[in-house]
Amino acid sequence: MTAGEQAVRAVWTDFGGVLTPPIQQDLETFCRRTGIPADAFRTAMAAVAEPFGGDLMAPLDTPLLSEDEWAARMNTRLAALGVDTDLTGFGERWFEGRETNEEWLGHLRALRDDGIFVGMLSNMPPAWDRHWRRMTPPEGLFDGLALSFQTGVRKPQRGMFEVAAGMAGVRPEECLLVDDIEANCAGAEAAGWQAIHFTDASAAAAELARRLPRRTGTGPAAA
């Protein structure tokens, strides 16, 4: 740790792009499987999100629209682009065959075994709750869940990090977010947290180890 840097006592991991492959990779896979041109899908998402501030996932994960409402708007936008499809039941199809980042999952389990609070902090649509739990069962892995559809706030809003720090029962500067989106990392740091921009599991684990409390016994972290 550098001078003035607090030891991390609570690690909060993002879901999509951290516990899963990169979102753009998953999107390309989904579009190949469904025959929807990826560029058209992105254009339609941007158009649907525009009235809600422009963040592509904001309509779904606060939520401002139900998944069915969002799918209907997407169908209309895609049809205007010449793409005939039906995205009803999108969540089920989006999670079909989606992979878990087992390497990062292993790091999280080791952290928890060493007494570090481990939580998941995600902008998550309510309709996807059962799907991610099937992929990554939270029991015995996460000490806390801060999900946007439950908290009513979302990354990178400060309120999301205040809720999560309260769940962990530690000071903001002792919390660390691991996220694949730089704006979310910046939001965490603005709330007094530490953050690691996730690119791969090994690099994130190495940087995280540097910030954990030192202990005299075995293992990287103190309880």
PDB file of N, CA and C in Angstrom, residues 128-219:
ATOM      1  N   TRP A 128     -33.489 -10.191 -14.354  1.00  0.00           N
ATOM      2  CA  TRP A 128     -32.299 -11.020 -14.501  1.00  0.00           C
ATOM      3  C   TRP A 128     -31.846 -11.654 -13.190  1.00  0.00           C
ATOM      4  N   ASP A 129     -32.559 -11.367 -12.118  1.00  0.00           N
ATOM      5  CA  ASP A 129     -32.103 -11.821 -10.806  1.00  0.00           C
ATOM      6  C   ASP A 129     -31.956 -13.334 -10.754  1.00  0.00           C
ATOM      7  N   ARG A 130     -32.910 -14.053 -11.249  1.00  0.00           N
ATOM      8  CA  ARG A 130     -32.840 -15.527 -11.197  1.00  0.00           C
ATOM      9  C   ARG A 130     -31.754 -16.074 -12.119  1.00  0.00           C
ATOM     10  N   HIS A 131     -31.469 -15.346 -13.196  1.00  0.00           N
ATOM     11  CA  HIS A 131     -30.497 -15.841 -14.159  1.00  0.00           C
ATOM     12  C   HIS A 131     -29.070 -15.760 -13.618  1.00  0.00           C
ATOM     13  N   TRP A 132     -28.711 -14.596 -13.034  1.00  0.00           N
ATOM     14  CA  TRP A 132     -27.335 -14.495 -12.526  1.00  0.00           C
ATOM     15  C   TRP A 132     -27.136 -15.415 -11.334  1.00  0.00           C
ATOM     16  N   ARG A 133     -28.183 -15.609 -10.523  1.00  0.00           N
ATOM     17  CA  ARG A 133     -28.063 -16.506  -9.369  1.00  0.00           C
ATOM     18  C   ARG A 133     -27.838 -17.951  -9.821  1.00  0.00           C
ATOM     19  N   ARG A 134     -28.397 -18.298 -10.945  1.00  0.00           N
ATOM     20  CA  ARG A 134     -28.173 -19.642 -11.489  1.00  0.00           C
ATOM     21  C   ARG A 134     -26.722 -19.789 -11.967  1.00  0.00           C
ATOM     22  N   MET A 135     -26.182 -18.716 -12.542  1.00  0.00           N
ATOM     23  CA  MET A 135     -24.798 -18.737 -13.012  1.00  0.00           C
ATOM     24  C   MET A 135     -23.789 -18.726 -11.874  1.00  0.00           C
ATOM     25  N   THR A 136     -24.056 -17.876 -10.884  1.00  0.00           N
ATOM     26  CA  THR A 136     -23.114 -17.653  -9.784  1.00  0.00           C
ATOM     27  C   THR A 136     -23.886 -17.673  -8.471  1.00  0.00           C
ATOM     28  N   PRO A 137     -24.231 -18.839  -7.940  1.00  0.00           N
ATOM     29  CA  PRO A 137     -25.003 -18.898  -6.705  1.00  0.00           C
ATOM     30  C   PRO A 137     -24.323 -18.086  -5.597  1.00  0.00           C
ATOM     31  N   PRO A 138     -25.037 -17.134  -4.988  1.00  0.00           N
ATOM     32  CA  PRO A 138     -24.404 -16.241  -4.025  1.00  0.00           C
ATOM     33  C   PRO A 138     -24.170 -16.838  -2.654  1.00  0.00           C
ATOM     34  N   GLU A 139     -24.867 -17.911  -2.320  1.00  0.00           N
ATOM     35  CA  GLU A 139     -24.752 -18.503  -0.993  1.00  0.00           C
ATOM     36  C   GLU A 139     -23.321 -18.977  -0.748  1.00  0.00           C
ATOM     37  N   GLY A 140     -22.742 -18.544   0.360  1.00  0.00           N
ATOM     38  CA  GLY A 140     -21.391 -18.938   0.702  1.00  0.00           C
ATOM     39  C   GLY A 140     -20.322 -18.205  -0.060  1.00  0.00           C
ATOM     40  N   LEU A 141     -20.723 -17.263  -0.918  1.00  0.00           N
ATOM     41  CA  LEU A 141     -19.762 -16.490  -1.698  1.00  0.00           C
ATOM     42  C   LEU A 141     -19.829 -15.007  -1.355  1.00  0.00           C
ATOM     43  N   PHE A 142     -21.036 -14.447  -1.342  1.00  0.00           N
ATOM     44  CA  PHE A 142     -21.190 -13.017  -1.109  1.00  0.00           C
ATOM     45  C   PHE A 142     -21.756 -12.739   0.282  1.00  0.00           C
ATOM     46  N   ASP A 143     -21.121 -11.788   0.960  1.00  0.00           N
ATOM     47  CA  ASP A 143     -21.624 -11.342   2.260  1.00  0.00           C
ATOM     48  C   ASP A 143     -22.693 -10.268   2.098  1.00  0.00           C
ATOM     49  N   GLY A 144     -22.762  -9.647   0.940  1.00  0.00           N
ATOM     50  CA  GLY A 144     -23.750  -8.614   0.689  1.00  0.00           C
ATOM     51  C   GLY A 144     -23.995  -8.459  -0.806  1.00  0.00           C
ATOM     52  N   LEU A 145     -25.220  -8.036  -1.149  1.00  0.00           N
ATOM     53  CA  LEU A 145     -25.596  -7.785  -2.533  1.00  0.00           C
ATOM     54  C   LEU A 145     -26.156  -6.381  -2.634  1.00  0.00           C
ATOM     55  N   ALA A 146     -25.537  -5.557  -3.465  1.00  0.00           N
ATOM     56  CA  ALA A 146     -26.036  -4.210  -3.732  1.00  0.00           C
ATOM     57  C   ALA A 146     -26.425  -4.181  -5.203  1.00  0.00           C
ATOM     58  N   LEU A 147     -27.706  -4.367  -5.476  1.00  0.00           N
ATOM     59  CA  LEU A 147     -28.218  -4.468  -6.835  1.00  0.00           C
ATOM     60  C   LEU A 147     -29.106  -3.263  -7.113  1.00  0.00           C
ATOM     61  N   SER A 148     -28.911  -2.636  -8.252  1.00  0.00           N
ATOM     62  CA  SER A 148     -29.565  -1.358  -8.534  1.00  0.00           C
ATOM     63  C   SER A 148     -31.081  -1.430  -8.447  1.00  0.00           C
ATOM     64  N   PHE A 149     -31.674  -2.527  -8.894  1.00  0.00           N
ATOM     65  CA  PHE A 149     -33.133  -2.586  -8.872  1.00  0.00           C
ATOM     66  C   PHE A 149     -33.678  -2.681  -7.453  1.00  0.00           C
ATOM     67  N   GLN A 150     -32.832  -3.061  -6.497  1.00  0.00           N
ATOM     68  CA  GLN A 150     -33.246  -3.106  -5.092  1.00  0.00           C
ATOM     69  C   GLN A 150     -32.911  -1.813  -4.358  1.00  0.00           C
ATOM     70  N   THR A 151     -31.776  -1.213  -4.688  1.00  0.00           N
ATOM     71  CA  THR A 151     -31.340  -0.003  -3.979  1.00  0.00           C
ATOM     72  C   THR A 151     -32.010   1.252  -4.521  1.00  0.00           C
ATOM     73  N   GLY A 152     -32.458   1.221  -5.781  1.00  0.00           N
ATOM     74  CA  GLY A 152     -33.055   2.405  -6.390  1.00  0.00           C
ATOM     75  C   GLY A 152     -32.038   3.409  -6.903  1.00  0.00           C
ATOM     76  N   VAL A 153     -30.756   3.111  -6.742  1.00  0.00           N
ATOM     77  CA  VAL A 153     -29.671   3.917  -7.296  1.00  0.00           C
ATOM     78  C   VAL A 153     -28.732   2.978  -8.035  1.00  0.00           C
ATOM     79  N   ARG A 154     -27.880   3.555  -8.896  1.00  0.00           N
ATOM     80  CA  ARG A 154     -27.037   2.724  -9.735  1.00  0.00           C
ATOM     81  C   ARG A 154     -25.664   3.356  -9.868  1.00  0.00           C
ATOM     82  N   LYS A 155     -24.678   2.510 -10.165  1.00  0.00           N
ATOM     83  CA  LYS A 155     -23.353   3.032 -10.476  1.00  0.00           C
ATOM     84  C   LYS A 155     -23.461   3.909 -11.722  1.00  0.00           C
ATOM     85  N   PRO A 156     -22.744   5.006 -11.781  1.00  0.00           N
ATOM     86  CA  PRO A 156     -21.733   5.492 -10.823  1.00  0.00           C
ATOM     87  C   PRO A 156     -22.258   6.493  -9.794  1.00  0.00           C
ATOM     88  N   GLN A 157     -23.567   6.471  -9.502  1.00  0.00           N
ATOM     89  CA  GLN A 157     -24.129   7.417  -8.533  1.00  0.00           C
ATOM     90  C   GLN A 157     -23.568   7.163  -7.134  1.00  0.00           C
ATOM     91  N   ARG A 158     -23.318   8.245  -6.425  1.00  0.00           N
ATOM     92  CA  ARG A 158     -22.725   8.150  -5.096  1.00  0.00           C
ATOM     93  C   ARG A 158     -23.586   7.324  -4.146  1.00  0.00           C
ATOM     94  N   GLY A 159     -24.901   7.447  -4.272  1.00  0.00           N
ATOM     95  CA  GLY A 159     -25.791   6.738  -3.365  1.00  0.00           C
ATOM     96  C   GLY A 159     -25.598   5.240  -3.375  1.00  0.00           C
ATOM     97  N   MET A 160     -25.235   4.687  -4.520  1.00  0.00           N
ATOM     98  CA  MET A 160     -25.011   3.240  -4.607  1.00  0.00           C
ATOM     99  C   MET A 160     -23.858   2.821  -3.706  1.00  0.00           C
ATOM    100  N   PHE A 161     -22.808   3.615  -3.688  1.00  0.00           N
ATOM    101  CA  PHE A 161     -21.633   3.276  -2.889  1.00  0.00           C
ATOM    102  C   PHE A 161     -21.884   3.522  -1.401  1.00  0.00           C
ATOM    103  N   GLU A 162     -22.710   4.502  -1.089  1.00  0.00           N
ATOM    104  CA  GLU A 162     -23.061   4.734   0.310  1.00  0.00           C
ATOM    105  C   GLU A 162     -23.866   3.562   0.864  1.00  0.00           C
ATOM    106  N   VAL A 163     -24.797   3.048   0.070  1.00  0.00           N
ATOM    107  CA  VAL A 163     -25.583   1.878   0.493  1.00  0.00           C
ATOM    108  C   VAL A 163     -24.672   0.679   0.724  1.00  0.00           C
ATOM    109  N   ALA A 164     -23.750   0.443  -0.202  1.00  0.00           N
ATOM    110  CA  ALA A 164     -22.888  -0.733  -0.110  1.00  0.00           C
ATOM    111  C   ALA A 164     -21.931  -0.645   1.070  1.00  0.00           C
ATOM    112  N   ALA A 165     -21.348   0.532   1.311  1.00  0.00           N
ATOM    113  CA  ALA A 165     -20.453   0.690   2.459  1.00  0.00           C
ATOM    114  C   ALA A 165     -21.207   0.432   3.759  1.00  0.00           C
ATOM    115  N   GLY A 166     -22.465   0.885   3.823  1.00  0.00           N
ATOM    116  CA  GLY A 166     -23.285   0.624   5.006  1.00  0.00           C
ATOM    117  C   GLY A 166     -23.531  -0.862   5.204  1.00  0.00           C
ATOM    118  N   MET A 167     -23.750  -1.599   4.110  1.00  0.00           N
ATOM    119  CA  MET A 167     -23.941  -3.046   4.212  1.00  0.00           C
ATOM    120  C   MET A 167     -22.694  -3.724   4.773  1.00  0.00           C
ATOM    121  N   ALA A 168     -21.534  -3.261   4.315  1.00  0.00           N
ATOM    122  CA  ALA A 168     -20.283  -3.877   4.746  1.00  0.00           C
ATOM    123  C   ALA A 168     -19.904  -3.488   6.166  1.00  0.00           C
ATOM    124  N   GLY A 169     -20.426  -2.360   6.634  1.00  0.00           N
ATOM    125  CA  GLY A 169     -20.125  -1.924   7.996  1.00  0.00           C
ATOM    126  C   GLY A 169     -18.705  -1.416   8.168  1.00  0.00           C
ATOM    127  N   VAL A 170     -18.125  -0.880   7.091  1.00  0.00           N
ATOM    128  CA  VAL A 170     -16.775  -0.324   7.164  1.00  0.00           C
ATOM    129  C   VAL A 170     -16.789   1.077   6.576  1.00  0.00           C
ATOM    130  N   ARG A 171     -15.688   1.801   6.772  1.00  0.00           N
ATOM    131  CA  ARG A 171     -15.583   3.152   6.231  1.00  0.00           C
ATOM    132  C   ARG A 171     -15.459   3.097   4.708  1.00  0.00           C
ATOM    133  N   PRO A 172     -15.919   4.144   4.014  1.00  0.00           N
ATOM    134  CA  PRO A 172     -15.815   4.141   2.549  1.00  0.00           C
ATOM    135  C   PRO A 172     -14.410   3.858   2.048  1.00  0.00           C
ATOM    136  N   GLU A 173     -13.400   4.440   2.700  1.00  0.00           N
ATOM    137  CA  GLU A 173     -12.026   4.259   2.229  1.00  0.00           C
ATOM    138  C   GLU A 173     -11.510   2.829   2.411  1.00  0.00           C
ATOM    139  N   GLU A 174     -12.247   2.008   3.157  1.00  0.00           N
ATOM    140  CA  GLU A 174     -11.875   0.603   3.323  1.00  0.00           C
ATOM    141  C   GLU A 174     -12.615  -0.305   2.338  1.00  0.00           C
ATOM    142  N   CYS A 175     -13.472   0.302   1.486  1.00  0.00           N
ATOM    143  CA  CYS A 175     -14.188  -0.439   0.451  1.00  0.00           C
ATOM    144  C   CYS A 175     -13.453  -0.312  -0.880  1.00  0.00           C
ATOM    145  N   LEU A 176     -13.512  -1.366  -1.675  1.00  0.00           N
ATOM    146  CA  LEU A 176     -12.899  -1.348  -2.999  1.00  0.00           C
ATOM    147  C   LEU A 176     -13.841  -1.964  -4.008  1.00  0.00           C
ATOM    148  N   LEU A 177     -14.016  -1.269  -5.130  1.00  0.00           N
ATOM    149  CA  LEU A 177     -14.829  -1.768  -6.234  1.00  0.00           C
ATOM    150  C   LEU A 177     -13.925  -2.321  -7.327  1.00  0.00           C
ATOM    151  N   VAL A 178     -14.281  -3.501  -7.835  1.00  0.00           N
ATOM    152  CA  VAL A 178     -13.623  -4.064  -9.010  1.00  0.00           C
ATOM    153  C   VAL A 178     -14.654  -4.045 -10.130  1.00  0.00           C
ATOM    154  N   ASP A 179     -14.381  -3.256 -11.170  1.00  0.00           N
ATOM    155  CA  ASP A 179     -15.382  -3.023 -12.209  1.00  0.00           C
ATOM    156  C   ASP A 179     -14.691  -2.866 -13.556  1.00  0.00           C
ATOM    157  N   ASP A 180     -15.361  -3.325 -14.610  1.00  0.00           N
ATOM    158  CA  ASP A 180     -14.773  -3.225 -15.946  1.00  0.00           C
ATOM    159  C   ASP A 180     -15.037  -1.890 -16.627  1.00  0.00           C
ATOM    160  N   ILE A 181     -15.867  -1.034 -16.024  1.00  0.00           N
ATOM    161  CA  ILE A 181     -16.212   0.263 -16.609  1.00  0.00           C
ATOM    162  C   ILE A 181     -15.519   1.368 -15.823  1.00  0.00           C
ATOM    163  N   GLU A 182     -14.702   2.143 -16.511  1.00  0.00           N
ATOM    164  CA  GLU A 182     -13.907   3.165 -15.840  1.00  0.00           C
ATOM    165  C   GLU A 182     -14.773   4.218 -15.149  1.00  0.00           C
ATOM    166  N   ALA A 183     -15.917   4.569 -15.743  1.00  0.00           N
ATOM    167  CA  ALA A 183     -16.788   5.566 -15.123  1.00  0.00           C
ATOM    168  C   ALA A 183     -17.301   5.087 -13.768  1.00  0.00           C
ATOM    169  N   ASN A 184     -17.539   3.794 -13.633  1.00  0.00           N
ATOM    170  CA  ASN A 184     -17.983   3.258 -12.342  1.00  0.00           C
ATOM    171  C   ASN A 184     -16.859   3.309 -11.314  1.00  0.00           C
ATOM    172  N   CYS A 185     -15.633   3.027 -11.761  1.00  0.00           N
ATOM    173  CA  CYS A 185     -14.477   3.137 -10.862  1.00  0.00           C
ATOM    174  C   CYS A 185     -14.307   4.576 -10.402  1.00  0.00           C
ATOM    175  N   ALA A 186     -14.474   5.522 -11.323  1.00  0.00           N
ATOM    176  CA  ALA A 186     -14.357   6.939 -10.967  1.00  0.00           C
ATOM    177  C   ALA A 186     -15.451   7.339  -9.985  1.00  0.00           C
ATOM    178  N   GLY A 187     -16.658   6.805 -10.166  1.00  0.00           N
ATOM    179  CA  GLY A 187     -17.748   7.099  -9.241  1.00  0.00           C
ATOM    180  C   GLY A 187     -17.456   6.577  -7.846  1.00  0.00           C
ATOM    181  N   ALA A 188     -16.866   5.379  -7.777  1.00  0.00           N
ATOM    182  CA  ALA A 188     -16.497   4.812  -6.478  1.00  0.00           C
ATOM    183  C   ALA A 188     -15.454   5.682  -5.796  1.00  0.00           C
ATOM    184  N   GLU A 189     -14.450   6.097  -6.534  1.00  0.00           N
ATOM    185  CA  GLU A 189     -13.386   6.917  -5.953  1.00  0.00           C
ATOM    186  C   GLU A 189     -13.922   8.271  -5.506  1.00  0.00           C
ATOM    187  N   ALA A 190     -14.888   8.819  -6.248  1.00  0.00           N
ATOM    188  CA  ALA A 190     -15.505  10.088  -5.847  1.00  0.00           C
ATOM    189  C   ALA A 190     -16.278   9.945  -4.540  1.00  0.00           C
ATOM    190  N   ALA A 191     -16.743   8.717  -4.251  1.00  0.00           N
ATOM    191  CA  ALA A 191     -17.461   8.444  -3.002  1.00  0.00           C
ATOM    192  C   ALA A 191     -16.512   8.065  -1.869  1.00  0.00           C
ATOM    193  N   GLY A 192     -15.210   8.159  -2.107  1.00  0.00           N
ATOM    194  CA  GLY A 192     -14.220   7.861  -1.070  1.00  0.00           C
ATOM    195  C   GLY A 192     -13.709   6.445  -1.080  1.00  0.00           C
ATOM    196  N   TRP A 193     -14.134   5.647  -2.048  1.00  0.00           N
ATOM    197  CA  TRP A 193     -13.702   4.259  -2.144  1.00  0.00           C
ATOM    198  C   TRP A 193     -12.367   4.158  -2.876  1.00  0.00           C
ATOM    199  N   GLN A 194     -11.811   2.955  -2.848  1.00  0.00           N
ATOM    200  CA  GLN A 194     -10.750   2.576  -3.756  1.00  0.00           C
ATOM    201  C   GLN A 194     -11.384   1.792  -4.910  1.00  0.00           C
ATOM    202  N   ALA A 195     -10.674   1.694  -6.022  1.00  0.00           N
ATOM    203  CA  ALA A 195     -11.235   0.985  -7.174  1.00  0.00           C
ATOM    204  C   ALA A 195     -10.123   0.378  -8.008  1.00  0.00           C
ATOM    205  N   ILE A 196     -10.450  -0.716  -8.665  1.00  0.00           N
ATOM    206  CA  ILE A 196      -9.559  -1.360  -9.626  1.00  0.00           C
ATOM    207  C   ILE A 196     -10.337  -1.528 -10.925  1.00  0.00           C
ATOM    208  N   HIS A 197      -9.797  -0.974 -12.000  1.00  0.00           N
ATOM    209  CA  HIS A 197     -10.412  -1.166 -13.308  1.00  0.00           C
ATOM    210  C   HIS A 197     -10.054  -2.567 -13.796  1.00  0.00           C
ATOM    211  N   PHE A 198     -11.061  -3.413 -13.958  1.00  0.00           N
ATOM    212  CA  PHE A 198     -10.857  -4.821 -14.287  1.00  0.00           C
ATOM    213  C   PHE A 198     -10.594  -5.006 -15.763  1.00  0.00           C
ATOM    214  N   THR A 199      -9.479  -5.652 -16.074  1.00  0.00           N
ATOM    215  CA  THR A 199      -9.190  -6.078 -17.443  1.00  0.00           C
ATOM    216  C   THR A 199      -9.025  -7.590 -17.513  1.00  0.00           C
ATOM    217  N   ASP A 200      -8.418  -8.175 -16.476  1.00  0.00           N
ATOM    218  CA  ASP A 200      -8.362  -9.634 -16.377  1.00  0.00           C
ATOM    219  C   ASP A 200      -8.173 -10.011 -14.910  1.00  0.00           C
ATOM    220  N   ALA A 201      -8.495 -11.270 -14.614  1.00  0.00           N
ATOM    221  CA  ALA A 201      -8.537 -11.718 -13.223  1.00  0.00           C
ATOM    222  C   ALA A 201      -7.169 -11.678 -12.555  1.00  0.00           C
ATOM    223  N   SER A 202      -6.134 -12.089 -13.253  1.00  0.00           N
ATOM    224  CA  SER A 202      -4.806 -12.147 -12.642  1.00  0.00           C
ATOM    225  C   SER A 202      -4.299 -10.767 -12.265  1.00  0.00           C
ATOM    226  N   ALA A 203      -4.455  -9.807 -13.174  1.00  0.00           N
ATOM    227  CA  ALA A 203      -3.988  -8.451 -12.898  1.00  0.00           C
ATOM    228  C   ALA A 203      -4.773  -7.825 -11.753  1.00  0.00           C
ATOM    229  N   ALA A 204      -6.088  -8.032 -11.740  1.00  0.00           N
ATOM    230  CA  ALA A 204      -6.910  -7.466 -10.665  1.00  0.00           C
ATOM    231  C   ALA A 204      -6.537  -8.082  -9.319  1.00  0.00           C
ATOM    232  N   ALA A 205      -6.309  -9.393  -9.291  1.00  0.00           N
ATOM    233  CA  ALA A 205      -5.945 -10.064  -8.043  1.00  0.00           C
ATOM    234  C   ALA A 205      -4.600  -9.577  -7.536  1.00  0.00           C
ATOM    235  N   ALA A 206      -3.648  -9.357  -8.430  1.00  0.00           N
ATOM    236  CA  ALA A 206      -2.325  -8.883  -8.011  1.00  0.00           C
ATOM    237  C   ALA A 206      -2.408  -7.491  -7.417  1.00  0.00           C
ATOM    238  N   GLU A 207      -3.187  -6.615  -8.050  1.00  0.00           N
ATOM    239  CA  GLU A 207      -3.338  -5.258  -7.521  1.00  0.00           C
ATOM    240  C   GLU A 207      -4.103  -5.273  -6.203  1.00  0.00           C
ATOM    241  N   LEU A 208      -5.107  -6.112  -6.117  1.00  0.00           N
ATOM    242  CA  LEU A 208      -5.887  -6.201  -4.891  1.00  0.00           C
ATOM    243  C   LEU A 208      -5.039  -6.700  -3.727  1.00  0.00           C
ATOM    244  N   ALA A 209      -4.187  -7.685  -3.962  1.00  0.00           N
ATOM    245  CA  ALA A 209      -3.337  -8.236  -2.901  1.00  0.00           C
ATOM    246  C   ALA A 209      -2.473  -7.147  -2.271  1.00  0.00           C
ATOM    247  N   ARG A 210      -2.063  -6.180  -3.084  1.00  0.00           N
ATOM    248  CA  ARG A 210      -1.224  -5.091  -2.590  1.00  0.00           C
ATOM    249  C   ARG A 210      -1.972  -4.198  -1.607  1.00  0.00           C
ATOM    250  N   ARG A 211      -3.286  -4.194  -1.690  1.00  0.00           N
ATOM    251  CA  ARG A 211      -4.088  -3.268  -0.886  1.00  0.00           C
ATOM    252  C   ARG A 211      -4.755  -3.919   0.327  1.00  0.00           C
ATOM    253  N   LEU A 212      -4.557  -5.218   0.484  1.00  0.00           N
ATOM    254  CA  LEU A 212      -5.187  -5.916   1.601  1.00  0.00           C
ATOM    255  C   LEU A 212      -4.391  -5.722   2.890  1.00  0.00           C
ATOM    256  N   PRO A 213      -5.055  -5.878   4.047  1.00  0.00           N
ATOM    257  CA  PRO A 213      -4.322  -5.781   5.315  1.00  0.00           C
ATOM    258  C   PRO A 213      -3.235  -6.840   5.401  1.00  0.00           C
ATOM    259  N   ARG A 214      -2.117  -6.493   5.989  1.00  0.00           N
ATOM    260  CA  ARG A 214      -1.060  -7.488   6.203  1.00  0.00           C
ATOM    261  C   ARG A 214      -1.371  -8.288   7.434  1.00  0.00           C
ATOM    262  N   ARG A 215      -0.932  -9.529   7.418  1.00  0.00           N
ATOM    263  CA  ARG A 215      -1.148 -10.378   8.582  1.00  0.00           C
ATOM    264  C   ARG A 215       0.123 -11.162   8.839  1.00  0.00           C
ATOM    265  N   THR A 216       0.273 -11.580  10.059  1.00  0.00           N
ATOM    266  CA  THR A 216       1.488 -12.301  10.433  1.00  0.00           C
ATOM    267  C   THR A 216       1.399 -13.783  10.150  1.00  0.00           C
ATOM    268  N   GLY A 217       0.154 -14.277  10.024  1.00  0.00           N
ATOM    269  CA  GLY A 217      -0.039 -15.697   9.730  1.00  0.00           C
ATOM    270  C   GLY A 217      -0.019 -15.943   8.240  1.00  0.00           C
ATOM    271  N   THR A 218      -0.633 -17.057   7.819  1.00  0.00           N
ATOM    272  CA  THR A 218      -0.670 -17.397   6.407  1.00  0.00           C
ATOM    273  C   THR A 218      -1.805 -16.666   5.742  1.00  0.00           C
ATOM    274  N   GLY A 219      -1.721 -16.545   4.400  1.00  0.00           N
ATOM    275  CA  GLY A 219      -2.790 -15.888   3.649  1.00  0.00           C
ATOM    276  C   GLY A 219      -2.526 -14.412   3.514  1.00  0.00           C
TER     277      GLY A 219
END
